[in-house]
Amino acid sequence: MAESLLSSIAESVLGKIASPALQEAVAIYNIENQIRELRETLTAIKAVLSDAEAQQAKKNGLQVWLDRLQHVFYDAEDVLDELECEALRKQVTSRFGGIKGKVHRFFSLSNPLMFRAKISHKIQGIRERLSRITTEKDQFDLNVQSADNGVAHTRSREMTCSFINKLDVIGRNIDKEKIIKMLMQSDDKNLSVLPIVGIGGIGKTTLAKLVYNDDRVKEQFELQLWVCVPEDFDLKKTIEEIIKDATRQNLSNFDIQQLQNFLQDIIKDKKFLLVLDDVWSSDCTRWKELRDLLTGGASESKIIVTTRIVEVTSIMGTHPVYNLKGLSHEESMALFRKWAFDEKEKELRPDLLEIGNDIVKKSQGIPLLVKTLGSL
């Protein structure tokens, strides 16, 4: 359905704009005004997408309008990715300035003023195209939905799922085995919570996925659930997402009392594993409300929480915190080679490997940084 896809793309772009990484890039190149105008235009269009989807079969030209909109959304994503990537390269060059000259050449940048002019021109072009499309929507007499509070936008780009290609993961077997051992241990708690803590990009979500998809874990738990938690830990939304993952049903029109009853019916007397991924809020009241709802499962049910914030673990955790560390240099190099070189290459260039070795030494074993540098 066009609206479902377009809403997802629109929220993705808005989430990218609101992300700390993009905001930092915006500040570096001093293009706050252009990005603000782009966000406002996107928000105006997103407000009519639901009605546009519902009306597309009845109104001539509406499907063409939606198709054009989709192309512009994709172009907007590309421009924002280019901006973020260039800002990252600028930071890497500054941070690794003491490395050999070949690394400087590897990360050579165009004139920052020229790049700012180029990216500003592209953003202006995107906004002008969106503005024309916004004007054209008036001919379809579409209803405008009230905008939400914007919290979801900041998280939409980062929403996760439980799927993982295990072949893409390097160096987390020991961590995985330790977590699985903790999950398998018997305890006297009806519901245990195991927090995984680490800095951004260290691989907390990847580790949780490896554990979640392990065959031993699947045999241990009758019900497995995966939820990427809203940044403000909205209780109703979190319950909705748990139910959606368990039943594939969207119950957003239900009130919170109905949702609580539905959730309790789902987990009743079942031994479940719930992953609450990327928790930011340390609101102990909301966490207690959710925990109390989840105590209806069978004994020895488990929750894995991934978070960057130590305070979250003190509120939510019952197991000792698992502090996730960076990869070893050898593991980082293996990951770097996987992202930097074509898999078909039988012989890797020694000069490029030497450059990669210098870069990886400075990556501190952070997988996301290693992959980003390798892909550049």
C-alpha positions as CSV (number, residue, x, y, z in Angstrom):
1,M,0.0,0.0,0.0
2,A,1.4,3.4,-1.0
3,E,0.6,5.1,2.2
4,S,2.3,2.5,4.4
5,L,5.5,2.7,2.4
6,L,5.5,6.5,2.0
7,S,4.7,7.1,5.7
8,S,7.6,4.8,6.5
9,I,9.9,6.7,4.2
10,A,8.7,10.1,5.4
11,E,9.3,9.1,9.1
12,S,12.7,7.7,8.1
13,V,13.7,11.1,6.6
14,L,12.3,13.0,9.6
15,G,14.1,10.6,11.9
16,K,17.3,11.1,10.1
17,I,16.9,14.9,10.4
18,A,16.3,14.6,14.1
19,S,19.2,12.2,14.8
20,P,22.2,13.5,16.7
21,A,24.6,12.5,14.0
22,L,22.7,14.5,11.3
23,Q,22.2,17.4,13.7
24,E,26.0,17.5,14.3
25,A,26.6,17.4,10.5
26,V,24.1,20.3,10.1
27,A,26.0,22.3,12.7
28,I,29.4,21.6,11.0
29,Y,28.2,23.0,7.7
30,N,25.9,25.7,9.1
31,I,22.8,24.7,7.2
32,E,20.2,24.8,10.0
33,N,17.8,27.0,8.1
34,Q,17.7,24.7,5.0
35,I,17.2,21.6,7.1
36,R,14.5,23.3,9.2
37,E,12.6,24.3,6.0
38,L,12.9,20.8,4.7
39,R,11.6,19.3,7.9
40,E,8.6,21.7,7.9
41,T,7.7,20.8,4.3
42,L,8.0,17.1,4.9
43,T,5.8,17.4,8.0
44,A,3.1,19.2,6.0
45,I,3.1,16.4,3.3
46,K,3.1,13.6,5.8
47,A,0.0,15.0,7.4
48,V,-2.1,14.1,4.3
49,L,-0.5,10.7,3.4
50,S,-3.1,8.6,5.2
51,D,-6.0,10.2,3.4
52,A,-4.1,10.1,0.1
53,E,-3.8,6.4,0.3
54,A,-7.4,6.0,1.1
55,Q,-8.5,8.1,-1.8
56,Q,-6.0,7.1,-4.5
57,A,-8.4,4.6,-6.2
58,K,-11.2,7.2,-6.4
59,K,-9.3,10.3,-7.6
60,N,-7.6,10.5,-10.9
61,G,-3.9,11.5,-10.8
62,L,-3.5,10.7,-7.1
63,Q,-1.4,7.6,-7.7
64,V,0.9,9.5,-10.0
65,W,1.2,12.2,-7.3
66,L,2.1,9.6,-4.7
67,D,4.7,8.0,-7.0
68,R,6.4,11.4,-7.6
69,L,6.4,11.9,-3.9
70,Q,8.1,8.6,-3.3
71,H,11.0,9.5,-5.7
72,V,11.6,12.8,-3.9
73,F,11.6,11.1,-0.5
74,Y,14.3,8.7,-1.7
75,D,16.3,11.6,-3.1
76,A,16.0,13.4,0.2
77,E,17.3,10.3,2.1
78,D,20.3,10.2,-0.3
79,V,21.2,13.9,0.2
80,L,21.0,13.5,4.0
81,D,23.1,10.4,3.9
82,E,25.7,12.2,1.8
83,L,25.7,15.1,4.3
84,E,26.1,12.8,7.3
85,C,28.9,10.7,5.6
86,E,30.9,13.8,4.6
87,A,30.6,15.2,8.1
88,L,31.9,11.8,9.5
89,R,34.8,11.9,7.1
90,K,35.6,15.4,8.2
91,Q,35.7,14.3,11.8
92,V,37.7,11.2,11.0
93,T,40.3,13.2,9.2
94,S,40.6,15.7,12.1
95,R,40.8,12.9,14.7
96,F,43.3,10.8,12.8
97,G,45.4,13.7,11.6
98,G,48.6,12.3,13.1
99,I,48.5,9.1,10.9
100,K,50.7,8.7,7.8
101,G,50.2,10.9,4.8
102,K,48.6,8.0,2.9
103,V,45.7,8.1,5.4
104,H,45.3,11.8,4.7
105,R,45.1,11.1,1.0
106,F,42.6,8.3,1.7
107,F,40.3,10.7,3.5
108,S,41.1,13.8,1.4
109,L,38.1,16.2,1.4
110,S,36.9,18.8,-1.0
111,N,36.8,22.4,0.1
112,P,34.3,22.6,3.0
113,L,32.8,25.8,1.6
114,M,32.3,24.1,-1.8
115,F,30.7,21.1,-0.2
116,R,28.4,23.4,1.9
117,A,27.4,25.2,-1.3
118,K,26.8,21.9,-3.1
119,I,24.7,20.3,-0.3
120,S,22.7,23.5,0.3
121,H,21.9,23.5,-3.4
122,K,20.7,19.9,-3.3
123,I,18.6,20.4,-0.2
124,Q,17.1,23.5,-1.7
125,G,16.2,21.5,-4.8
126,I,14.6,18.8,-2.8
127,R,12.6,21.3,-0.8
128,E,11.4,23.1,-4.0
129,R,10.2,19.8,-5.5
130,L,8.4,19.0,-2.2
131,S,6.8,22.4,-2.1
132,R,5.4,22.0,-5.6
133,I,4.0,18.6,-4.7
134,T,2.5,20.1,-1.5
135,T,0.8,22.8,-3.6
136,E,-0.5,20.2,-6.0
137,K,-2.2,18.2,-3.2
138,D,-4.8,20.9,-2.9
139,Q,-6.5,19.7,-6.1
140,F,-7.2,16.4,-4.4
141,D,-8.9,17.9,-1.4
142,L,-7.1,15.7,1.1
143,N,-7.8,15.8,4.8
144,V,-5.0,16.8,7.1
145,Q,-4.3,14.7,10.1
146,S,-3.0,16.4,13.3
147,A,0.7,16.0,13.7
148,D,2.0,14.0,16.6
149,N,4.4,15.4,19.2
150,G,7.4,14.5,17.1
151,V,8.9,12.0,19.5
152,A,8.4,9.1,17.1
153,H,10.2,11.0,14.4
154,T,13.4,11.1,16.4
155,R,13.3,7.3,16.8
156,S,11.9,6.1,13.5
157,R,15.2,6.0,11.7
158,E,16.6,3.7,14.4
159,M,13.8,1.1,14.8
160,T,15.2,-2.4,14.8
161,C,13.9,-5.9,14.1
162,S,15.1,-9.3,15.3
163,F,16.4,-10.6,12.0
164,I,20.2,-11.0,11.5
165,N,22.5,-12.4,8.9
166,K,24.9,-14.3,11.1
167,L,27.5,-14.3,8.4
168,D,27.8,-10.5,8.7
169,V,28.8,-10.7,12.4
170,I,32.4,-11.0,13.4
171,G,33.8,-11.5,16.9
172,R,30.8,-11.8,19.2
173,N,30.7,-15.6,19.9
174,I,32.1,-15.3,23.4
175,D,29.6,-12.5,24.3
176,K,26.8,-14.5,22.9
177,E,27.7,-17.6,24.9
178,K,27.9,-15.7,28.1
179,I,24.5,-14.1,27.6
180,I,22.9,-17.5,26.7
181,K,24.4,-19.1,29.8
182,M,22.8,-16.4,31.9
183,L,19.4,-17.0,30.2
184,M,19.6,-20.7,30.7
185,Q,20.4,-20.5,34.4
186,S,17.5,-21.3,36.7
187,D,16.6,-18.8,39.4
188,D,13.8,-18.2,41.8
189,K,12.5,-15.1,40.0
190,N,9.3,-15.1,38.1
191,L,10.7,-12.5,35.7
192,S,14.4,-11.7,35.3
193,V,15.9,-8.8,33.5
194,L,19.4,-8.9,31.9
195,P,20.8,-5.5,30.8
196,I,23.3,-5.2,28.0
197,V,25.1,-1.8,28.2
198,G,27.5,-0.1,25.9
199,I,28.2,3.0,23.9
200,G,26.5,3.7,20.6
201,G,27.7,1.5,17.7
202,I,29.4,-1.1,20.0
203,G,27.0,-3.8,18.9
204,K,24.4,-4.2,21.7
205,T,21.5,-4.8,19.3
206,T,23.6,-7.2,17.2
207,L,24.5,-9.2,20.2
208,A,20.8,-9.3,21.3
209,K,19.9,-10.6,17.8
210,L,22.5,-13.3,17.9
211,V,21.1,-14.5,21.3
212,Y,17.5,-14.2,20.2
213,N,18.0,-16.3,17.1
214,D,20.0,-19.1,18.7
215,D,18.4,-22.5,18.5
216,R,19.0,-23.2,22.2
217,V,17.2,-20.0,23.1
218,K,14.3,-20.8,20.8
219,E,13.9,-24.2,22.5
220,Q,14.1,-22.7,26.0
221,F,11.3,-20.1,25.5
222,E,7.8,-20.8,24.4
223,L,7.3,-17.2,23.3
224,Q,9.8,-14.8,21.9
225,L,9.1,-11.1,21.5
226,W,11.2,-8.2,20.2
227,V,10.3,-4.5,20.7
228,C,12.3,-1.3,19.9
229,V,11.2,0.9,22.8
230,P,10.0,4.5,22.2
231,E,12.4,7.1,23.4
232,D,10.0,8.4,26.0
233,F,9.0,4.8,27.0
234,D,5.4,5.5,26.2
235,L,3.6,2.6,28.0
236,K,0.7,2.3,25.6
237,K,2.9,2.3,22.5
238,T,5.3,-0.2,24.0
239,I,2.4,-2.6,24.9
240,E,1.0,-2.2,21.3
241,E,4.4,-3.1,19.9
242,I,4.7,-6.2,22.1
243,I,1.2,-7.4,21.0
244,K,2.0,-6.6,17.4
245,D,5.1,-8.8,17.5
246,A,3.3,-11.6,19.2
247,T,0.1,-11.6,17.0
248,R,0.9,-9.5,13.9
249,Q,-2.2,-7.4,14.9
250,N,-2.2,-3.6,15.0
251,L,-4.3,-2.6,18.0
252,S,-3.5,1.1,18.0
253,N,-7.3,1.9,18.2
254,F,-7.6,0.1,21.5
255,D,-7.4,1.9,24.8
256,I,-4.7,1.1,27.3
257,Q,-7.0,-1.0,29.5
258,Q,-7.9,-3.2,26.6
259,L,-4.3,-3.5,25.6
260,Q,-3.2,-4.5,29.1
261,N,-5.8,-7.3,29.1
262,F,-4.8,-8.5,25.7
263,L,-1.1,-8.6,26.7
264,Q,-1.8,-10.5,29.8
265,D,-3.8,-13.1,27.8
266,I,-0.9,-13.5,25.4
267,I,1.8,-14.2,28.0
268,K,-0.4,-16.1,30.5
269,D,1.5,-19.1,31.8
270,K,4.0,-18.9,28.9
271,K,7.7,-18.9,29.4
272,F,8.8,-15.9,27.3
273,L,11.8,-14.0,26.3
274,L,11.3,-10.3,25.6
275,V,14.0,-8.1,24.1
276,L,13.5,-4.4,24.9
277,D,15.9,-2.8,22.5
278,D,17.5,0.6,22.8
279,V,16.0,1.9,26.0
280,W,16.7,5.5,26.7
281,S,14.2,6.5,29.4
282,S,15.0,5.9,33.1
283,D,11.4,6.5,34.1
284,C,11.0,4.0,36.9
285,T,7.2,4.5,37.2
286,R,6.6,3.4,33.6
287,W,9.0,0.5,33.9
288,K,7.3,-0.8,37.0
289,E,3.9,-0.6,35.3
290,L,5.2,-2.6,32.4
291,R,7.0,-5.1,34.6
292,D,3.9,-5.7,36.7
293,L,2.0,-6.5,33.5
294,L,4.6,-9.0,32.4
295,T,4.7,-11.0,35.6
296,G,1.8,-13.1,34.4
297,G,4.1,-15.3,32.3
298,A,5.5,-18.6,33.4
299,S,8.4,-18.8,35.9
300,E,11.9,-18.0,34.7
301,S,10.7,-15.8,31.9
302,K,13.4,-13.4,30.9
303,I,13.8,-9.8,29.5
304,I,16.9,-8.6,27.7
305,V,17.4,-4.8,27.8
306,T,19.9,-3.0,25.6
307,T,20.8,0.5,26.5
308,R,23.6,3.1,26.5
309,I,22.5,4.6,29.8
310,V,23.8,3.0,33.1
311,E,20.9,4.6,35.1
312,V,18.5,2.4,33.1
313,T,20.2,-0.7,34.3
314,S,19.9,0.3,38.0
315,I,16.1,0.7,37.5
316,M,15.3,-2.3,35.2
317,G,18.0,-4.9,35.8
318,T,17.8,-7.9,38.1
319,H,20.9,-9.7,36.7
320,P,24.4,-8.0,36.9
321,V,25.0,-5.6,34.0
322,Y,26.7,-7.0,30.9
323,N,29.1,-4.3,29.8
324,L,29.8,-4.9,26.1
325,K,33.3,-4.1,25.0
326,G,34.8,-3.3,21.6
327,L,36.2,-5.9,19.2
328,S,39.8,-6.9,19.3
329,H,42.2,-5.5,16.7
330,E,42.2,-8.8,14.7
331,E,38.4,-8.9,14.8
332,S,38.2,-5.3,13.7
333,M,40.5,-5.9,10.8
334,A,38.5,-8.9,9.7
335,L,35.4,-6.7,9.8
336,F,37.1,-3.8,8.0
337,R,38.3,-6.2,5.2
338,K,34.8,-7.5,4.8
339,W,33.4,-4.0,4.2
340,A,36.3,-2.4,2.4
341,F,37.1,-5.0,-0.2
342,D,35.2,-7.0,-2.9
343,E,34.6,-10.5,-1.7
344,K,35.7,-11.8,-5.1
345,E,39.2,-10.2,-4.7
346,K,41.6,-13.1,-4.1
347,E,44.6,-10.9,-3.3
348,L,44.1,-7.7,-1.3
349,R,46.4,-4.8,-2.0
350,P,49.0,-4.6,0.8
351,D,49.2,-0.8,0.6
352,L,45.4,-0.5,1.3
353,L,45.6,-3.1,4.0
354,E,48.3,-1.0,5.7
355,I,46.1,2.0,5.6
356,G,43.2,0.0,6.9
357,N,45.4,-1.3,9.8
358,D,46.3,2.3,10.8
359,I,42.6,3.3,10.7
360,V,41.4,0.3,12.6
361,K,43.9,1.0,15.4
362,K,42.0,4.2,16.1
363,S,38.5,2.8,15.9
364,Q,38.6,1.5,19.4
365,G,36.9,-1.7,18.3
366,I,33.6,0.0,17.7
367,P,32.0,-2.2,14.9
368,L,29.8,0.6,13.5
369,L,32.8,2.9,13.1
370,V,34.9,0.1,11.5
371,K,32.1,-0.7,9.0
372,T,31.5,2.9,8.2
373,L,35.2,3.6,7.6
374,G,35.6,0.4,5.6
375,S,32.6,1.2,3.4
376,L,34.1,4.7,2.6
